Amino acid sequence: MILIDRNTRVLVQGITGREGSFHTRQMLDYGTKIVAGVTPGKGGQEVHGVPVYNSVKEAQKEHAIDASIIFVPAFAAADAALEAAHAGVPLVVLITEGIPTLDMVAAVKEIKDLGVRLIGGNCPGLISAEESKIGIMPGHVFKRGKVGIISRSGTLTYEAAAALSDAGLGTTTTVGIGGDPIIGTTFKDLLPLFNEDPETEAVVVIGEIGGSDEEEAAAWIKEHMKKPVVAFISGRSAPKGKRMGHAGAIIMGDVGTPESKVRAFEEAGVPIAETIDEIVELVKKQLG
Amino acid sequence: MKLHEYQAKEILARYGIPVPPGKVAYTPEEAREIAREIGKTVVIKAQVHVGGRGKAGGVKLAKDAAEAEEVAKKILGMEIKGLTVKKVLVAEAAEIAKEYYAGLILDRASQRVVMMVSKEGGVDIEEVAREKPEAIVKYKIDPHKGLRPFEARQIVLDAGLEGNLNKLADVLVKLYKAYVGVDAFLAEINPLVVTASGEIVAVDAKIDLDDNALFRHPDLAKLREVEAEHPLEIEAQNYGFAYVKLSGNIGILGNGAGLVMYTLDLVNRVGGKPANFLDIGGGAKADVVYNALKLLSKDPDVKGIFINIFGGITRADEVAKGVIQALEEGIVKVPVVMRVAGTAEEEAKKLLEGKPVYMYPTSIEAAKAIVAMVEGQQ
């Protein structure tokens, strides 16, 4: 598995809010080691037994924090991510949807310059099966196994994980990288980690229309990947110029077409599944 | 969100970029009055949210006030790509010596705002990009530093623009300030004109705004024109659904953008045509599903509905309750095909037993079934 395990100490930013509090309960039930929460102005409270601080810096002083998950509203979300990065939290997971794009352009650059890994925004988070969940996904569909998943989608990822689990293949770590045009971590940032992870035997990449992250991933796979990869692309029949739910799922001019993504994966020798069930078949075939 | 040319120019003018004097007219009489005030040859331009206005006959010159009224009479009410022209911009016609292009876009690959400048202005820039990419200078802007005058001057020099270097660079600096100031997704001046007397003027402009940032620009949010959108898209917005009207006849409903896109793909693959994209989002309760079905049932194109649910945070039984309510109230009058899996799948199936819903174990089987049913009706 990559990035997180049962020992990862987690901070929840926006823990006193409705979403933050609900998912803190869910994550605790999954076994995630949540050590602290932050809501500015609500320091000293407790949520599900987790102590709340006024700032990430204060929380960091009391608990050595490995990762932070952010449930802060869109207008303040990029600022919250910057707060975590500046307080020295090495992994920041940004769940919030609808963050102004230019906020993300500025924040992503600053966070990367600090050497911090940002996942999201507009993402379901990440989960290492039966170890730790820093996200909002239904934990029970992820059985421990040997396939890593990287995805721009939420529900479709749960489907793929459930299908892999039902087939006895199971998952190692699943990362939802988010559906926005500007995100902190893309496919090609995570592929090297799975490439070096002894537990992961194959990787499933779930892409969609818009942008060129899939093409870049294909290029990286062609050069460096030692393990089998299976790809899936949603939005194959989507019209040009329309945003399909995700802010980033849009074909603009010649950029972001499914044809270009399919071609890139084919050139890299990556088989493309047409259905969710086919993902399982192709992974099985690849693993021999 | 798209802005009209005249709205984009108002923004540019606010940031100090020279634009030709002009005003918007809703009637031929208003057009005449504006032309009279300008007192020179004017250009009358249809204000609609589609490209290719010129080719469609929506942009015309008029030498005097009387001709302006004539021309405006022709353009107002004209249909351009399905949209009715309700207003025209009446502006002073510039004396064009050179036509350039200056634009800012969000470049996803580099995660930067990129300035693009070209000597080849006044034409479709995508065509230039395809046929003569070397004619476009691209410059990635550091979000923490912005575009500084020395950088802008270098862009002007690299692009080979002729004219007052400082004034041209100043337009680029101000265009970036405007882009950031209004939270744009795209801002372009095409053409950026150098006049016979050496003045620099933004003769046409286009600005698309970032919907995610509209909350901090209430003045701009008010400019949204609902008539330019499909009425069902507006209603969906009020419900908080991600909805896109498509041209087919199979209504699609699911939870999660990726799953809904996948469902559209499957329906297409087996020969059907989706009527819409509709994502009810995560954690939807019965009332949300009920409202979604109400919305789909208002679409006369919809001859059958395919509901595709994978329960995660969303509970399949909540979805089932919403479907049952919509069926029992007689809101849904077309065949409904459903596939549910995940959280509370068994409870959902039990609730739906004996109800007029066709259940299928996999997405692909459900897709085939709804396509066959809809075809069977024709």
XYZ file of C-alpha atoms in Angstrom, chain B:
378
model
C -20.570 31.546 -17.339
C -20.274 33.405 -20.635
C -20.421 37.178 -20.878
C -21.518 39.170 -23.916
C -18.978 41.203 -25.847
C -20.321 44.486 -24.471
C -20.106 43.156 -20.885
C -16.556 41.911 -21.471
C -15.597 45.315 -22.874
C -17.096 47.080 -19.863
C -14.814 44.976 -17.666
C -11.751 45.696 -19.823
C -12.536 49.426 -19.771
C -12.823 49.274 -15.981
C -9.256 47.925 -15.912
C -8.026 50.728 -18.190
C -7.937 48.953 -21.549
C -9.130 51.254 -24.373
C -12.312 50.038 -26.121
C -14.216 51.776 -28.938
C -16.977 54.074 -27.624
C -20.331 52.346 -27.855
C -23.504 51.213 -26.095
C -25.976 48.376 -26.189
C -29.350 48.845 -27.930
C -32.514 46.782 -27.555
C -34.499 48.546 -30.321
C -33.641 50.042 -33.740
C -34.533 53.480 -32.351
C -31.993 53.107 -29.558
C -29.398 52.021 -32.130
C -30.092 55.159 -34.165
C -29.744 57.369 -31.100
C -26.396 55.767 -30.101
C -25.077 56.101 -33.675
C -26.120 59.768 -33.696
C -24.215 60.394 -30.453
C -21.104 58.691 -31.869
C -21.405 60.721 -35.077
C -19.117 58.488 -37.146
C -19.350 55.165 -38.956
C -20.495 52.532 -36.480
C -20.438 48.769 -36.337
C -23.593 46.984 -35.156
C -22.974 43.633 -33.538
C -25.458 40.985 -32.397
C -24.994 40.108 -28.713
C -25.629 36.365 -28.432
C -23.730 33.612 -26.626
C -22.491 31.811 -29.757
C -19.502 32.130 -32.028
C -19.632 32.892 -35.753
C -21.808 36.007 -35.474
C -20.080 37.649 -38.436
C -20.637 34.726 -40.786
C -24.294 34.561 -39.764
C -24.775 38.205 -40.755
C -24.920 39.478 -37.179
C -22.165 42.100 -37.563
C -22.600 45.025 -39.981
C -21.331 48.564 -40.579
C -23.551 51.645 -40.779
C -22.398 55.032 -42.057
C -24.926 57.175 -40.214
C -27.768 57.125 -37.713
C -30.453 56.316 -40.297
C -28.521 53.344 -41.636
C -27.805 52.200 -38.065
C -31.548 51.990 -37.462
C -32.034 50.002 -40.680
C -29.235 47.571 -39.867
C -30.308 47.136 -36.246
C -33.849 46.359 -37.437
C -32.437 43.466 -39.493
C -30.151 42.091 -36.804
C -32.527 42.347 -33.842
C -34.778 39.302 -33.807
C -32.444 37.384 -36.090
C -31.785 33.733 -35.182
C -28.130 32.732 -34.825
C -27.536 29.048 -34.152
C -30.910 28.737 -32.468
C -30.616 31.870 -30.336
C -32.689 34.996 -30.941
C -30.776 38.285 -31.018
C -32.336 40.530 -28.379
C -29.686 43.248 -28.233
C -26.964 44.769 -30.360
C -23.791 46.633 -29.541
C -23.482 49.904 -31.454
C -19.842 51.012 -31.408
C -17.555 53.339 -33.253
C -15.859 51.522 -36.152
C -12.095 51.530 -35.650
C -9.669 52.457 -38.398
C -7.730 49.250 -38.453
C -4.037 49.260 -39.344
C -3.012 46.021 -37.604
C -5.065 43.221 -36.023
C -3.506 41.171 -33.233
C -4.644 38.541 -30.735
C -4.169 38.588 -26.947
C -5.754 35.997 -24.702
C -5.505 34.343 -21.305
C -6.531 30.767 -20.683
C -6.241 28.287 -17.867
C -3.722 25.666 -18.968
C -4.511 22.471 -17.071
C -1.322 20.665 -18.062
C 1.000 23.313 -16.577
C -1.559 24.363 -13.904
C -0.915 28.002 -14.851
C -2.751 30.845 -16.460
C -1.114 31.199 -19.862
C -0.959 34.378 -21.930
C -1.169 33.842 -25.667
C -0.286 36.612 -28.082
C -0.187 36.510 -31.858
C 0.358 38.777 -34.822
C -2.374 36.783 -36.551
C -5.389 38.525 -35.049
C -8.933 38.982 -36.220
C -9.295 35.322 -37.190
C -10.204 32.156 -35.303
C -7.245 31.588 -32.971
C -7.861 27.830 -32.808
C -7.297 27.741 -36.547
C -4.023 29.651 -36.125
C -3.022 27.202 -33.384
C -3.634 24.280 -35.747
C -2.110 25.673 -38.915
C 0.589 28.063 -37.717
C 1.353 27.253 -34.069
C 4.678 29.102 -34.278
C 2.704 32.331 -34.781
C 1.424 32.170 -31.172
C 3.653 33.158 -28.265
C 2.663 31.427 -25.034
C 3.792 32.609 -21.607
C 3.033 30.853 -18.314
C 2.286 33.314 -15.522
C 3.462 32.769 -11.951
C 0.280 33.075 -9.869
C 2.157 34.673 -6.984
C 3.923 37.318 -9.043
C 1.398 38.106 -11.731
C 2.372 39.469 -15.123
C 5.034 42.173 -14.696
C 5.618 44.935 -17.312
C 9.054 43.584 -18.290
C 7.514 40.164 -18.986
C 4.703 41.728 -20.990
C 7.191 43.770 -23.079
C 9.126 40.617 -23.871
C 5.925 38.838 -24.948
C 5.129 41.741 -27.306
C 8.663 41.606 -28.747
C 8.670 37.809 -29.070
C 5.326 37.893 -30.880
C 6.665 40.558 -33.236
C 3.807 43.006 -32.662
C 4.362 46.405 -34.248
C 3.272 49.579 -32.493
C 3.990 51.389 -29.244
C 5.778 48.747 -27.147
C 4.887 50.215 -23.764
C 1.226 50.698 -24.640
C 0.896 47.175 -26.040
C 2.592 45.676 -22.971
C 0.328 47.765 -20.746
C -2.737 46.178 -22.364
C -1.374 42.703 -21.570
C -0.655 43.632 -17.935
C -4.147 45.056 -17.557
C -5.746 42.064 -19.276
C -4.153 39.775 -16.670
C -5.336 42.066 -13.860
C -8.858 41.925 -15.276
C -8.679 38.114 -15.612
C -7.731 37.684 -11.974
C -9.979 40.509 -10.827
C -13.179 38.929 -12.152
C -12.057 35.274 -11.729
C -12.187 34.496 -15.428
C -11.672 31.120 -17.091
C -10.922 32.724 -20.422
C -10.344 36.343 -21.452
C -9.426 37.350 -24.971
C -9.144 40.408 -27.145
C -9.498 39.509 -30.810
C -8.719 41.640 -32.593
C -6.499 43.896 -30.546
C -6.248 46.710 -33.044
C -3.530 49.256 -33.715
C -5.300 52.095 -35.515
C -3.986 54.171 -38.377
C -3.123 56.885 -35.840
C -1.261 54.418 -33.604
C -3.912 54.045 -30.912
C -4.450 50.592 -29.373
C -8.056 49.424 -29.005
C -9.788 46.197 -27.977
C -12.233 45.907 -30.876
C -13.733 42.571 -29.832
C -13.518 40.792 -26.488
C -14.682 37.565 -24.896
C -14.715 36.667 -21.215
C -15.903 33.388 -19.646
C -16.177 33.428 -15.862
C -15.375 30.660 -13.376
C -18.732 29.552 -11.970
C -17.030 28.440 -8.756
C -15.969 32.026 -8.031
C -19.245 33.802 -8.841
C -20.072 33.996 -5.136
C -17.468 36.731 -4.771
C -18.746 38.687 -7.783
C -22.464 39.205 -7.113
C -22.584 42.029 -9.691
C -21.404 39.639 -12.414
C -23.515 36.705 -11.194
C -26.587 38.868 -11.918
C -25.642 38.940 -15.609
C -26.533 35.267 -16.090
C -29.122 35.047 -18.860
C -31.482 32.205 -18.311
C -33.025 32.353 -21.783
C -29.695 31.224 -23.253
C -29.961 27.943 -21.367
C -32.362 25.047 -21.677
C -35.342 25.538 -19.315
C -34.771 22.082 -17.800
C -31.140 23.021 -17.090
C -32.354 26.042 -15.140
C -34.824 23.962 -13.166
C -32.106 21.393 -12.458
C -29.873 24.173 -11.158
C -32.566 25.198 -8.711
C -32.658 21.621 -7.399
C -28.856 21.572 -7.186
C -28.469 18.767 -9.755
C -25.649 18.486 -12.262
C -27.770 18.224 -15.421
C -26.994 18.500 -19.108
C -29.699 18.267 -21.786
C -28.717 15.956 -24.617
C -30.385 15.158 -27.929
C -31.637 11.579 -27.401
C -34.740 9.975 -25.864
C -33.525 7.917 -22.884
C -33.576 9.703 -19.537
C -30.523 8.897 -17.415
C -30.252 9.282 -13.652
C -27.405 8.177 -11.424
C -25.254 9.069 -8.434
C -21.785 10.384 -9.173
C -20.547 12.183 -12.291
C -18.294 9.304 -13.356
C -21.055 6.702 -13.029
C -23.521 8.853 -14.982
C -20.964 9.442 -17.769
C -20.348 5.694 -17.853
C -24.094 5.041 -18.062
C -24.394 7.411 -21.042
C -21.500 5.598 -22.694
C -23.154 2.202 -22.175
C -26.483 3.364 -23.613
C -24.656 4.767 -26.628
C -22.673 1.578 -27.040
C -25.789 -0.560 -27.309
C -27.326 1.792 -29.857
C -29.427 4.123 -27.690
C -29.379 7.896 -27.374
C -29.428 9.518 -23.926
C -31.740 12.505 -23.413
C -29.675 13.940 -20.574
C -26.905 13.707 -18.003
C -28.294 13.847 -14.463
C -26.192 13.351 -11.343
C -28.140 13.386 -8.077
C -24.858 13.624 -6.126
C -23.701 11.828 -2.993
C -25.909 10.903 -0.050
C -29.186 11.621 -1.867
C -32.397 10.963 0.069
C -35.757 9.804 -1.318
C -37.018 13.362 -1.977
C -33.981 14.146 -4.137
C -34.641 11.092 -6.304
C -38.332 12.002 -6.481
C -37.461 15.530 -7.669
C -34.998 14.155 -10.206
C -37.699 11.910 -11.690
C -40.131 14.830 -11.725
C -37.573 16.800 -13.712
C -36.966 13.997 -16.216
C -40.705 13.539 -16.676
C -41.030 17.161 -17.798
C -38.803 16.416 -20.764
C -41.067 15.448 -23.699
C -38.103 13.773 -25.412
C -37.799 11.155 -22.652
C -39.418 7.873 -23.736
C -37.829 5.689 -21.071
C -35.700 6.125 -17.933
C -32.584 4.284 -16.808
C -31.700 4.686 -13.130
C -28.182 3.523 -12.291
C -27.205 3.558 -8.618
C -24.180 2.352 -6.766
C -24.833 2.812 -3.073
C -21.904 4.206 -1.156
C -22.834 7.104 1.056
C -26.074 7.079 -0.945
C -28.388 4.314 0.270
C -30.048 2.269 -2.463
C -33.229 1.923 -0.370
C -33.580 5.722 -0.145
C -33.369 5.811 -3.934
C -36.000 3.066 -4.155
C -38.385 5.049 -1.897
C -38.067 8.098 -4.169
C -38.727 5.997 -7.266
C -41.791 4.361 -5.681
C -43.238 7.727 -4.667
C -42.812 9.084 -8.197
C -44.448 5.952 -9.659
C -47.346 5.921 -7.212
C -48.113 9.594 -7.800
C -48.213 8.845 -11.522
C -45.460 11.331 -12.286
C -43.470 8.853 -14.346
C -45.389 7.621 -17.370
C -42.574 5.954 -19.321
C -40.878 2.594 -18.691
C -38.282 2.620 -15.913
C -35.255 0.349 -15.878
C -33.116 0.164 -12.789
C -29.865 -1.281 -11.624
C -28.918 -0.920 -7.968
C -25.889 -2.214 -6.118
C -23.903 -1.404 -3.006
C -25.162 -0.041 0.312
C -28.700 -1.240 1.160
C -29.033 -3.070 -2.150
C -31.138 -5.897 -0.665
C -33.505 -3.508 1.126
C -33.967 -1.592 -2.132
C -34.762 -4.738 -4.095
C -37.305 -5.810 -1.492
C -39.038 -2.412 -1.605
C -39.199 -2.515 -5.397
C -40.610 -6.045 -5.579
C -43.874 -6.066 -7.527
C -43.498 -2.423 -8.537
C -43.619 -1.426 -12.198
C -39.851 -1.154 -12.473
C -37.659 -3.446 -14.531
C -34.674 -4.508 -12.434
C -31.409 -5.763 -13.937
C -28.318 -7.053 -12.136
C -25.745 -5.246 -14.311
C -25.499 -1.839 -15.961
C -24.995 -3.286 -19.419
C -28.086 -5.512 -19.220
C -30.157 -2.584 -18.009
C -28.828 -0.428 -20.850
C -29.760 -3.049 -23.453
C -33.223 -3.424 -21.936
C -34.118 0.269 -21.936
C -32.832 0.715 -25.487
C -34.996 -2.218 -26.655
C -38.074 -0.872 -24.825
C -37.735 2.618 -26.252
C -37.179 1.269 -29.750
C -40.215 -1.005 -29.331
C -42.453 2.038 -28.759
C -41.549 3.563 -32.105
